[in-house]
Each structure stands twice: as structure tokens, then as C-alpha cells.
mmCIF file of N, CA and C in Angstrom:
data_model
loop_
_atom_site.group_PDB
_atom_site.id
_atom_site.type_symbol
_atom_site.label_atom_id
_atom_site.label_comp_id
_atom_site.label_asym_id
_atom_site.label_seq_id
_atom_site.Cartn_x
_atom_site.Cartn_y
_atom_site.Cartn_z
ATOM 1 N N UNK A 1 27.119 44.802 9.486
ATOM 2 C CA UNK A 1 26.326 46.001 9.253
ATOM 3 C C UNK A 1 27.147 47.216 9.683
ATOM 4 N N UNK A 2 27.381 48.284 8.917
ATOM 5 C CA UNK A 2 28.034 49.899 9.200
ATOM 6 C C UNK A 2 27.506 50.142 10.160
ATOM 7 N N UNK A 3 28.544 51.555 10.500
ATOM 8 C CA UNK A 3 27.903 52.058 11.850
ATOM 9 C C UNK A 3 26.629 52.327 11.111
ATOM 10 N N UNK A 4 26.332 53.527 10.072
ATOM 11 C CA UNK A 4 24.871 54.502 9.516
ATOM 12 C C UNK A 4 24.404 53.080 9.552
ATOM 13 N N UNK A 5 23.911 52.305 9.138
ATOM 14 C CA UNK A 5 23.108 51.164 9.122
ATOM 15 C C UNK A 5 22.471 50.833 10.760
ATOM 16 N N UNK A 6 23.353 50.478 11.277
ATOM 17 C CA UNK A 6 22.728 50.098 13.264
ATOM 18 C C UNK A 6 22.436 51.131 13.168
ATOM 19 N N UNK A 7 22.526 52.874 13.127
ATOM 20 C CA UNK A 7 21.728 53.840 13.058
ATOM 21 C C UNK A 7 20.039 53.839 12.863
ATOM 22 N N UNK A 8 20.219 53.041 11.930
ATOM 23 C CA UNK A 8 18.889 52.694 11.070
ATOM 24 C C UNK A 8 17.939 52.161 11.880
ATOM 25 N N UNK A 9 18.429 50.661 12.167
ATOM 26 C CA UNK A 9 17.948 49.801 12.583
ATOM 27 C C UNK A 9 17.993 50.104 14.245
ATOM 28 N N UNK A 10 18.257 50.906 14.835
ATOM 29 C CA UNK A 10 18.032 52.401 16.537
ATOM 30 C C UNK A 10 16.742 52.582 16.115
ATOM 31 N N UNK A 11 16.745 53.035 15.035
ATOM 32 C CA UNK A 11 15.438 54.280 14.816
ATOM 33 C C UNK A 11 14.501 53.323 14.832
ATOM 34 N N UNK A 12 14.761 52.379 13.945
ATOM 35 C CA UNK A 12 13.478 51.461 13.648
ATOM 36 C C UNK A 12 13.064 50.637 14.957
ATOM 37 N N UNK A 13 13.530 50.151 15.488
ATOM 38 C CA UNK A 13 13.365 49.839 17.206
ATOM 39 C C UNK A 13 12.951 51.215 18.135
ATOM 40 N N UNK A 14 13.550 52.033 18.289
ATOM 41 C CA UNK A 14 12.296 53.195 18.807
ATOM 42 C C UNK A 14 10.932 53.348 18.403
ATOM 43 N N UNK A 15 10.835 53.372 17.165
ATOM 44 C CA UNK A 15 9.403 53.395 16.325
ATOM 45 C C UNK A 15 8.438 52.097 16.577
ATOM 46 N N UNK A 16 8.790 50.773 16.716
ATOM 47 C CA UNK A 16 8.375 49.664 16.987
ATOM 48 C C UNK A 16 8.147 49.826 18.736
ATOM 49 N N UNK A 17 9.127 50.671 19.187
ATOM 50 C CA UNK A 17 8.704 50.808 20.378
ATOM 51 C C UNK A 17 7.333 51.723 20.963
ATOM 52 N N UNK A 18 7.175 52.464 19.953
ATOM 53 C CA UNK A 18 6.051 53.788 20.395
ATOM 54 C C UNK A 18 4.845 52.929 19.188
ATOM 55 N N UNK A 19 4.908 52.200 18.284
ATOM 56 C CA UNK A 19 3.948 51.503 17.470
ATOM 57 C C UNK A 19 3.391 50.388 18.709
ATOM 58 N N UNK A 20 4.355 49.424 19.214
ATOM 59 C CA UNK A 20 3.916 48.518 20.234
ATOM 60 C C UNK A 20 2.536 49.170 21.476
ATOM 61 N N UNK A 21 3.345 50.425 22.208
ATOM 62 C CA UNK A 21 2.635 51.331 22.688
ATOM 63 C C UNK A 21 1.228 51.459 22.579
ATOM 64 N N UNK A 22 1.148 52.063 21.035
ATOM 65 C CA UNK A 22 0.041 52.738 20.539
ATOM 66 C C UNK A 22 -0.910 51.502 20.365
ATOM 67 N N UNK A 23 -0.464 50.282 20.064
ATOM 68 C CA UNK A 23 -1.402 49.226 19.705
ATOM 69 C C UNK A 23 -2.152 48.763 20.974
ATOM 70 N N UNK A 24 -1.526 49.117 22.079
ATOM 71 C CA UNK A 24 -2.137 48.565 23.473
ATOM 72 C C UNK A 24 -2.779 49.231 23.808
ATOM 73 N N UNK A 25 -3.401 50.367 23.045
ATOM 74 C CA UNK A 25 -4.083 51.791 23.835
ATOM 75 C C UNK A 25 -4.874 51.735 23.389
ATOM 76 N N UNK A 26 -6.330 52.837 23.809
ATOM 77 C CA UNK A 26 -7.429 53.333 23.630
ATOM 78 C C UNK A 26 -7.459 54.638 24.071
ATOM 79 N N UNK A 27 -6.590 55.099 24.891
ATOM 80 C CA UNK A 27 -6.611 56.678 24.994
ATOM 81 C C UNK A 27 -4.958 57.004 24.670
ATOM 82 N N UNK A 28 -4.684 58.683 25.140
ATOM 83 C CA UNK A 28 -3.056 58.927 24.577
ATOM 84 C C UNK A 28 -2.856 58.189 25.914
ATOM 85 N N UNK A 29 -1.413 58.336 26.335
ATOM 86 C CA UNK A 29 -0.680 57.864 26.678
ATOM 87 C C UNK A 29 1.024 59.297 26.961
ATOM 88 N N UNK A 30 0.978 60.111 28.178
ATOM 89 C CA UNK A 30 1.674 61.107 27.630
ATOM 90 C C UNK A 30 3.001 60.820 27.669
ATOM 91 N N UNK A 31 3.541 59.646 28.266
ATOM 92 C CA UNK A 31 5.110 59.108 27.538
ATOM 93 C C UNK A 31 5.182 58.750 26.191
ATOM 94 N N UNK A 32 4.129 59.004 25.774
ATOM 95 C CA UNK A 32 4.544 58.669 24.108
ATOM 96 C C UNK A 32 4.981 60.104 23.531
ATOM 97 N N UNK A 33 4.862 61.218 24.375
ATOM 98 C CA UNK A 33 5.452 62.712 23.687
ATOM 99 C C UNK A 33 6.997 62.771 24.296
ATOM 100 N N UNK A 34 7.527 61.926 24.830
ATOM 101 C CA UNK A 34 8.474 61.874 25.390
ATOM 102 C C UNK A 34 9.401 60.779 24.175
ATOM 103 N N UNK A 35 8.951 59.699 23.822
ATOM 104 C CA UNK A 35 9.036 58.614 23.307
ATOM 105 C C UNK A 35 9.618 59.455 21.885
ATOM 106 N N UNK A 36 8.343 59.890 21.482
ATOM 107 C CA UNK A 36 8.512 60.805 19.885
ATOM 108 C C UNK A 36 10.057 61.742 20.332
ATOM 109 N N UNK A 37 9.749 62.605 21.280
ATOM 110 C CA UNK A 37 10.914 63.319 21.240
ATOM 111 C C UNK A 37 12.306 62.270 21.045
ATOM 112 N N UNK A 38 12.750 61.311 21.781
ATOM 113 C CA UNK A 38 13.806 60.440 21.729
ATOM 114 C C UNK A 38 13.721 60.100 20.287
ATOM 115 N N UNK A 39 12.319 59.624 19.617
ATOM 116 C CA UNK A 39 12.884 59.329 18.173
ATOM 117 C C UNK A 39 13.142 60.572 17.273
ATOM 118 N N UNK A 40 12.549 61.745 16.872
ATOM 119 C CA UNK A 40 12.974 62.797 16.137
ATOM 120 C C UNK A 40 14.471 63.552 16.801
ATOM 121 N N UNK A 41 14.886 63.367 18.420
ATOM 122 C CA UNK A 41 16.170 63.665 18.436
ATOM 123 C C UNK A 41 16.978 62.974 17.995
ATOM 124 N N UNK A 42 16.934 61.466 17.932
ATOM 125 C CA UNK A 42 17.829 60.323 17.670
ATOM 126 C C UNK A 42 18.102 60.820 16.112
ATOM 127 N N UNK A 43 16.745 60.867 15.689
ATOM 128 C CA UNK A 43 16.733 61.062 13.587
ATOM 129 C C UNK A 43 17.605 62.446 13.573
ATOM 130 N N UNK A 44 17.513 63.386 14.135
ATOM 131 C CA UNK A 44 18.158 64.577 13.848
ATOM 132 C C UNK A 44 19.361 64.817 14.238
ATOM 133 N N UNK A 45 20.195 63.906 15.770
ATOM 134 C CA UNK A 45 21.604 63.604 16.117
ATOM 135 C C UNK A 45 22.085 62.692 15.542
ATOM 136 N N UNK A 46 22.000 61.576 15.089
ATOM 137 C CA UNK A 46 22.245 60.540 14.677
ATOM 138 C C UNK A 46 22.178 60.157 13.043
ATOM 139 N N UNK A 47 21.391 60.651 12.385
ATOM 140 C CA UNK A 47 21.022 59.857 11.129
ATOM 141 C C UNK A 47 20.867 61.197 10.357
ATOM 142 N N UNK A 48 20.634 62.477 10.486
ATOM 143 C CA UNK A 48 20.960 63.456 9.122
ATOM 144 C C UNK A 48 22.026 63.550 9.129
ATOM 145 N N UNK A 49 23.263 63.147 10.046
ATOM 146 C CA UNK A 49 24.084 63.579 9.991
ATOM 147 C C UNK A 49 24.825 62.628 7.996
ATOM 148 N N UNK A 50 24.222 62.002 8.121
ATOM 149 C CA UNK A 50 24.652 60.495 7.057
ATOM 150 C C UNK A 50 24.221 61.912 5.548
ATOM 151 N N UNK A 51 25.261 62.163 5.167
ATOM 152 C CA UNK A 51 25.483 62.963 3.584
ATOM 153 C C UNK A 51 26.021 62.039 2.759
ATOM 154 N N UNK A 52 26.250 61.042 2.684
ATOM 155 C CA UNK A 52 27.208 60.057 1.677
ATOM 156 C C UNK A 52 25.806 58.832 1.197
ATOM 157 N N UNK A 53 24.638 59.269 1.471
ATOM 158 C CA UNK A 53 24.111 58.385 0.871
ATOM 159 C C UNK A 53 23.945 58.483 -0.814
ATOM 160 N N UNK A 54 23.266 57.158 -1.304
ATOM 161 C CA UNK A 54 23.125 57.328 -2.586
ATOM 162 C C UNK A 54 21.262 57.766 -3.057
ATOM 163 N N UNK A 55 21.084 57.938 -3.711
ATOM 164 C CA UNK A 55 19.882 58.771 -3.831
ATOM 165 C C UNK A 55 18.705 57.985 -3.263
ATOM 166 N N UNK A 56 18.964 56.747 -3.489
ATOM 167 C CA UNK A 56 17.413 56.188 -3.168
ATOM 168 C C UNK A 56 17.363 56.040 -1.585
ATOM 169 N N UNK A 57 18.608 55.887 -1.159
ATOM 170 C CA UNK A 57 18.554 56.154 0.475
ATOM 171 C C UNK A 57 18.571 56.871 1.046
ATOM 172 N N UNK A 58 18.992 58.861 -0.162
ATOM 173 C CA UNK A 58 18.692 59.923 0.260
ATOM 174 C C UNK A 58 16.913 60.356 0.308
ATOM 175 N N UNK A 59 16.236 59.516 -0.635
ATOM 176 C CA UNK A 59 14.666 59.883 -0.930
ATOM 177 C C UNK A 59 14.007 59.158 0.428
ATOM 178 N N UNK A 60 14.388 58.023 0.840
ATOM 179 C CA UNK A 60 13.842 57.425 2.278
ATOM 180 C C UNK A 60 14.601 58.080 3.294
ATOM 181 N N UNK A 61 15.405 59.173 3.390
ATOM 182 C CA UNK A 61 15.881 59.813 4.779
ATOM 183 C C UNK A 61 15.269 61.147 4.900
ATOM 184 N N UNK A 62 14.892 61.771 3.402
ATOM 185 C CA UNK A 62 13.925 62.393 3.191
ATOM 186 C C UNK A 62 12.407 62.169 3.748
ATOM 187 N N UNK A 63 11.844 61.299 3.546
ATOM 188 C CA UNK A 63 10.195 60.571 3.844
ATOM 189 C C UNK A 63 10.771 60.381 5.104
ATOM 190 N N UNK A 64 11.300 59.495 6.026
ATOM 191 C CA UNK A 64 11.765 59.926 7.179
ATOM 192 C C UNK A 64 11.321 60.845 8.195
ATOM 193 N N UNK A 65 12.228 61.883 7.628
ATOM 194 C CA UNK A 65 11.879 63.011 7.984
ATOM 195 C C UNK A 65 10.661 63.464 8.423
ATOM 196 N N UNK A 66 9.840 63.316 7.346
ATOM 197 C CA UNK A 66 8.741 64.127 7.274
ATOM 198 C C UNK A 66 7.807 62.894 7.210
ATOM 199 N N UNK A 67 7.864 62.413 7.786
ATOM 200 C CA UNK A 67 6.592 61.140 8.526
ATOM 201 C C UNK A 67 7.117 61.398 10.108
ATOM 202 N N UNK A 68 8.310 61.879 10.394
ATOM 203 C CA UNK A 68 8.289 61.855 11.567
ATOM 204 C C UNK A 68 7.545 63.278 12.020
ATOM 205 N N UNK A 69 8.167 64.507 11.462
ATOM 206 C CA UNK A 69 7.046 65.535 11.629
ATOM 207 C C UNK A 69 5.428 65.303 11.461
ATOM 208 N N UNK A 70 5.143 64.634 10.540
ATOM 209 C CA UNK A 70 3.803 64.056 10.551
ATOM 210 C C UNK A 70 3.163 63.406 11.579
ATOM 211 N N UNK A 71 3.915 62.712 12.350
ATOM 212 C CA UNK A 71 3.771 61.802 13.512
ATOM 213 C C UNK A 71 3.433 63.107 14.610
ATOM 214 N N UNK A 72 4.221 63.972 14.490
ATOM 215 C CA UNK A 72 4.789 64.579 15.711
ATOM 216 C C UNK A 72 3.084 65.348 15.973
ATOM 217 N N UNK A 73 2.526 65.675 14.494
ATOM 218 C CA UNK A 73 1.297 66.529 14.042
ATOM 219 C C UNK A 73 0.110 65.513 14.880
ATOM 220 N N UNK A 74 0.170 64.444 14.523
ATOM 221 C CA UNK A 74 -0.718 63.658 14.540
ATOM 222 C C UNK A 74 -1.268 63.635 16.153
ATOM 223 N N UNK A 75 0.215 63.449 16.995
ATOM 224 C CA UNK A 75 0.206 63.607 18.097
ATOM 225 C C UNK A 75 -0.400 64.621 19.137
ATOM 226 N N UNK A 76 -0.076 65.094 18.552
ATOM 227 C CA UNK A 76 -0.731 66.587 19.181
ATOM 228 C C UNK A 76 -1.894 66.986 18.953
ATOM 229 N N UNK A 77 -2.924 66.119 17.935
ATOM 230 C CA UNK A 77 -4.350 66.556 17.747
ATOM 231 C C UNK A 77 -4.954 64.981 18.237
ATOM 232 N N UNK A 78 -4.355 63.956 18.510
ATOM 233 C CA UNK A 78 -4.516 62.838 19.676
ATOM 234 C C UNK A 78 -4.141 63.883 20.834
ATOM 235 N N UNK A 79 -3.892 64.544 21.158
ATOM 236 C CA UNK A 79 -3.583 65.275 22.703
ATOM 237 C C UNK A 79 -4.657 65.407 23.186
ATOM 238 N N UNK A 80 -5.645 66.373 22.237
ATOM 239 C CA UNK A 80 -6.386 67.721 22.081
ATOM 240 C C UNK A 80 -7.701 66.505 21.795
ATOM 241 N N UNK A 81 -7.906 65.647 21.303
ATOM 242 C CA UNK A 81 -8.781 65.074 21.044
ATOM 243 C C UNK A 81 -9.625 64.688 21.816
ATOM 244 N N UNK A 82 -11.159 64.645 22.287
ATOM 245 C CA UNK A 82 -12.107 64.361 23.006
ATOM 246 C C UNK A 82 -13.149 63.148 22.955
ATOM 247 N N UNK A 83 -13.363 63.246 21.766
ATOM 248 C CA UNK A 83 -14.388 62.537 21.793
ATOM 249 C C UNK A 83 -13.600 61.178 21.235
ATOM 250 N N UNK A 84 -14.430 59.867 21.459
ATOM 251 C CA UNK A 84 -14.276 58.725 21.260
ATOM 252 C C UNK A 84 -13.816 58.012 19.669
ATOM 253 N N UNK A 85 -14.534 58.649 18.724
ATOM 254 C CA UNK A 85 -14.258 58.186 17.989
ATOM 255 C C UNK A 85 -13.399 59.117 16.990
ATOM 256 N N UNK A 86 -12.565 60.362 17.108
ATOM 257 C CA UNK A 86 -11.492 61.102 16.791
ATOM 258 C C UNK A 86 -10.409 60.395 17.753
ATOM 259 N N UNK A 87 -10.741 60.141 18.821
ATOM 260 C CA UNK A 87 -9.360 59.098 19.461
ATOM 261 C C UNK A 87 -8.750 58.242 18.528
ATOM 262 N N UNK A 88 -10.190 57.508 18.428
ATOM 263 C CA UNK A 88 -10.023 56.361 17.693
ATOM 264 C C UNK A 88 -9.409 56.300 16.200
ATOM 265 N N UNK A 89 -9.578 57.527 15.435
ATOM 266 C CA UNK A 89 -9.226 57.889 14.421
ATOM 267 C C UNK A 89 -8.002 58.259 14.692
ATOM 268 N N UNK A 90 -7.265 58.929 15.595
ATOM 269 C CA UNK A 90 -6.069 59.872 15.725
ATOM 270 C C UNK A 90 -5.339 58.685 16.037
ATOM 271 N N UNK A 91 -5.423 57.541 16.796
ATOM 272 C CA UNK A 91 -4.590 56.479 16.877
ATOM 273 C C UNK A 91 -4.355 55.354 15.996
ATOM 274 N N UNK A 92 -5.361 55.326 15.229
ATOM 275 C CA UNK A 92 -5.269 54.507 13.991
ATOM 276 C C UNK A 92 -4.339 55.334 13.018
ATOM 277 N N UNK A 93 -4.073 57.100 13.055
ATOM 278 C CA UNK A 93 -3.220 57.498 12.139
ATOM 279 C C UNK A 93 -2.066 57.341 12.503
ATOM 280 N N UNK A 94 -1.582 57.524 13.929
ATOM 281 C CA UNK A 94 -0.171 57.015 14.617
ATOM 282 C C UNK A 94 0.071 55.500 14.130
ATOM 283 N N UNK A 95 -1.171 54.985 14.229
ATOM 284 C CA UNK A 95 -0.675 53.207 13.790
ATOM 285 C C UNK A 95 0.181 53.469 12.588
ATOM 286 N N UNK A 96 -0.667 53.984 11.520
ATOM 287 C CA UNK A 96 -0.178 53.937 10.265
ATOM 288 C C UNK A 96 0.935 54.637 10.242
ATOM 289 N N UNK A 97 1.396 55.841 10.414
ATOM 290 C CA UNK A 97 2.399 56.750 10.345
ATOM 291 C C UNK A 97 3.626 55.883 11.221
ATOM 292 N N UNK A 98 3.787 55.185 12.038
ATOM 293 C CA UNK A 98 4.598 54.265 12.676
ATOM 294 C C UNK A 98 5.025 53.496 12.043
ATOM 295 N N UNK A 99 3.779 52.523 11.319
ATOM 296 C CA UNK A 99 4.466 51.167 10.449
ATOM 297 C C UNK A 99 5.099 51.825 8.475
ATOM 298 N N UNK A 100 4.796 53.170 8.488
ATOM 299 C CA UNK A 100 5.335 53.712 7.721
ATOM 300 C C UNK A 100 6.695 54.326 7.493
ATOM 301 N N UNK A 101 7.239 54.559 9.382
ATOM 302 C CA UNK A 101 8.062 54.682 9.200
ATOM 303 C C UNK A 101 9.088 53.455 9.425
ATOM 304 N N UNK A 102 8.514 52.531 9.797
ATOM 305 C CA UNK A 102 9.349 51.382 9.969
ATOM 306 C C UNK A 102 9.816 50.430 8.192
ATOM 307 N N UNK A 103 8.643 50.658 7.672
ATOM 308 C CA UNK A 103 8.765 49.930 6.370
ATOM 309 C C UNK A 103 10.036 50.781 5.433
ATOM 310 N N UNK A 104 10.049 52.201 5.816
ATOM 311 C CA UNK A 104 11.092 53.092 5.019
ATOM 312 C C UNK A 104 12.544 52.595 5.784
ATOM 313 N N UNK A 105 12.707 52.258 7.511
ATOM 314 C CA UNK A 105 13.831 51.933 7.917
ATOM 315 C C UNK A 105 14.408 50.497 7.327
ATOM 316 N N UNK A 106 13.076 49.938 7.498
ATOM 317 C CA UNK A 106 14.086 48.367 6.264
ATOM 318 C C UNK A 106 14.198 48.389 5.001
ATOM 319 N N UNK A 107 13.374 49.515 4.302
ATOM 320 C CA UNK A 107 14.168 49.565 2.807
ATOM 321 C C UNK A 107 15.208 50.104 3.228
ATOM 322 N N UNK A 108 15.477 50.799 3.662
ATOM 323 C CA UNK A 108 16.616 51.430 3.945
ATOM 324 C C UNK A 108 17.871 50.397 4.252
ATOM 325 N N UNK A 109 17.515 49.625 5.391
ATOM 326 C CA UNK A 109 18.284 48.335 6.036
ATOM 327 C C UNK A 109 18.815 47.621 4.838
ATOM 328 N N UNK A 110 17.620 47.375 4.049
ATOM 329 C CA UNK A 110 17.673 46.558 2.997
ATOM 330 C C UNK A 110 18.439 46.928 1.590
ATOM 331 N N UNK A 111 18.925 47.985 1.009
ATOM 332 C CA UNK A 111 19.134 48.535 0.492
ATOM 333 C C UNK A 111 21.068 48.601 0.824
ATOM 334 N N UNK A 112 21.097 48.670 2.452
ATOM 335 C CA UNK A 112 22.454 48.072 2.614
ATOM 336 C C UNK A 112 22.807 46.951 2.376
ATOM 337 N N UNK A 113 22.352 45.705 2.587
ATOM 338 C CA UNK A 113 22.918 44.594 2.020
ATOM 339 C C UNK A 113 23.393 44.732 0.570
ATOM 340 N N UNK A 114 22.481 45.842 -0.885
ATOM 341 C CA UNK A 114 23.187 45.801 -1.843
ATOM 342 C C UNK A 114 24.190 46.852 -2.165
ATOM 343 N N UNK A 115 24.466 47.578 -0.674
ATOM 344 C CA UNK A 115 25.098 48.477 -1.389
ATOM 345 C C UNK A 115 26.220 49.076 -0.368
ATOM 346 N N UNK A 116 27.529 49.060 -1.216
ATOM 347 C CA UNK A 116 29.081 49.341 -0.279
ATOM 348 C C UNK A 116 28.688 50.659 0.670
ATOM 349 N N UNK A 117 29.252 50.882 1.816
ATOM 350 C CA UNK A 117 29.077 51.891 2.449
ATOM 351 C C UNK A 117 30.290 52.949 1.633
#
């Protein structure tokens, strides 16, 4: 596997790490704003730096992106959130927004096996 590839598969293990997290919870948790920060710095030191992709791995570094800002949104109205069942809602959207971004890191992963760096 390339270096940009173990890149990949960093990110996707941070994300599995703050998804694991979120699945054990019922309220926030405020190392998970710490957690997010390590993954959107990692995505923004580490992995935009990658310009040589080919388009379909430029359209998933794209979504990326902006599931991780989405995440970051999500987070912050789980902060602010009070009542029981907006918890409950705001962490079920982190669920999803997590395993969303994990499913884009193994197409991604996956997408290297067919294709030369």
C-alpha cells in the first residue's frame, strides 16, 4: 500500500475511533471535540495535500471533506443540545456521518488496489 493510501486508511481508523466512541454513549462526550479536531487536522495536513488523484478519488476526497465539516456541524448542536430525545437524534446523526465517512475511506482504499499510484 502507498504512502497517500496508509493516509487513508489513518483517517479511517480515527473515524472508527470517534464512531466506536459515539456508539457507547448517551450523552456528548467533550473529547470527542478534541478527537474531531485530530481528524479534520489529519484530513487537512495529511490527505489534501494528495493532487495526483484520478477523478473518482478526487470526488471521494471531495465528500470527505465536507462530511467532515458536516460532522464538525453536527457536533456542535449535540453540544448545545438538551433535551433527551434531540441527544438522541444528534448522536444517531454522528453515527451516520461517521460510518459515511468510513465507507468513502474504503472506496477510496479500494479503488487503490485497481489503480497505479
Amino acid at each position: 500500500m502507498s504512502f497517500k493510501y496508509q493516509k487513508y486508511q489513518e483517517l479511517k481508523t480515527l473515524v472508527e475511533v470517534l464512531l466506536s466512541d459515539v456508539n457507547k454513549a448517551h450523552i456528548y462526550d467533550p473529547t470527542w471535540k478534541s478527537l474531531l479536531g485530530e481528524i479534520s487536522g489529519f484530513f487537512a495536513r495529511e490527505i489534501t495535500v494528495f493532487t495526483d488523484l484520478e477523478s473518482r478519488q478526487q470526488s471521494y476526497q471531495t465528500e470527505i471533506s465536507k462530511q467532515i465539516r458536516l460532522l464538525e456541524v453536527d457536533m456542535m448542536f449535540l453540544q448545545s443540545a438538551k433535551q433527551t430525545l434531540t441527544i438522541k437524534s444528534r448522536l444517531e446523526s454522528i453515527q451516520q456521518r461517521a460510518e459515511t465517512l468510513i465507507r468513502y475511506c474504503q472506496a477510496i482504499l479500494e479503488i487503490s488496489i485497481s489503480v497505479k499510484d
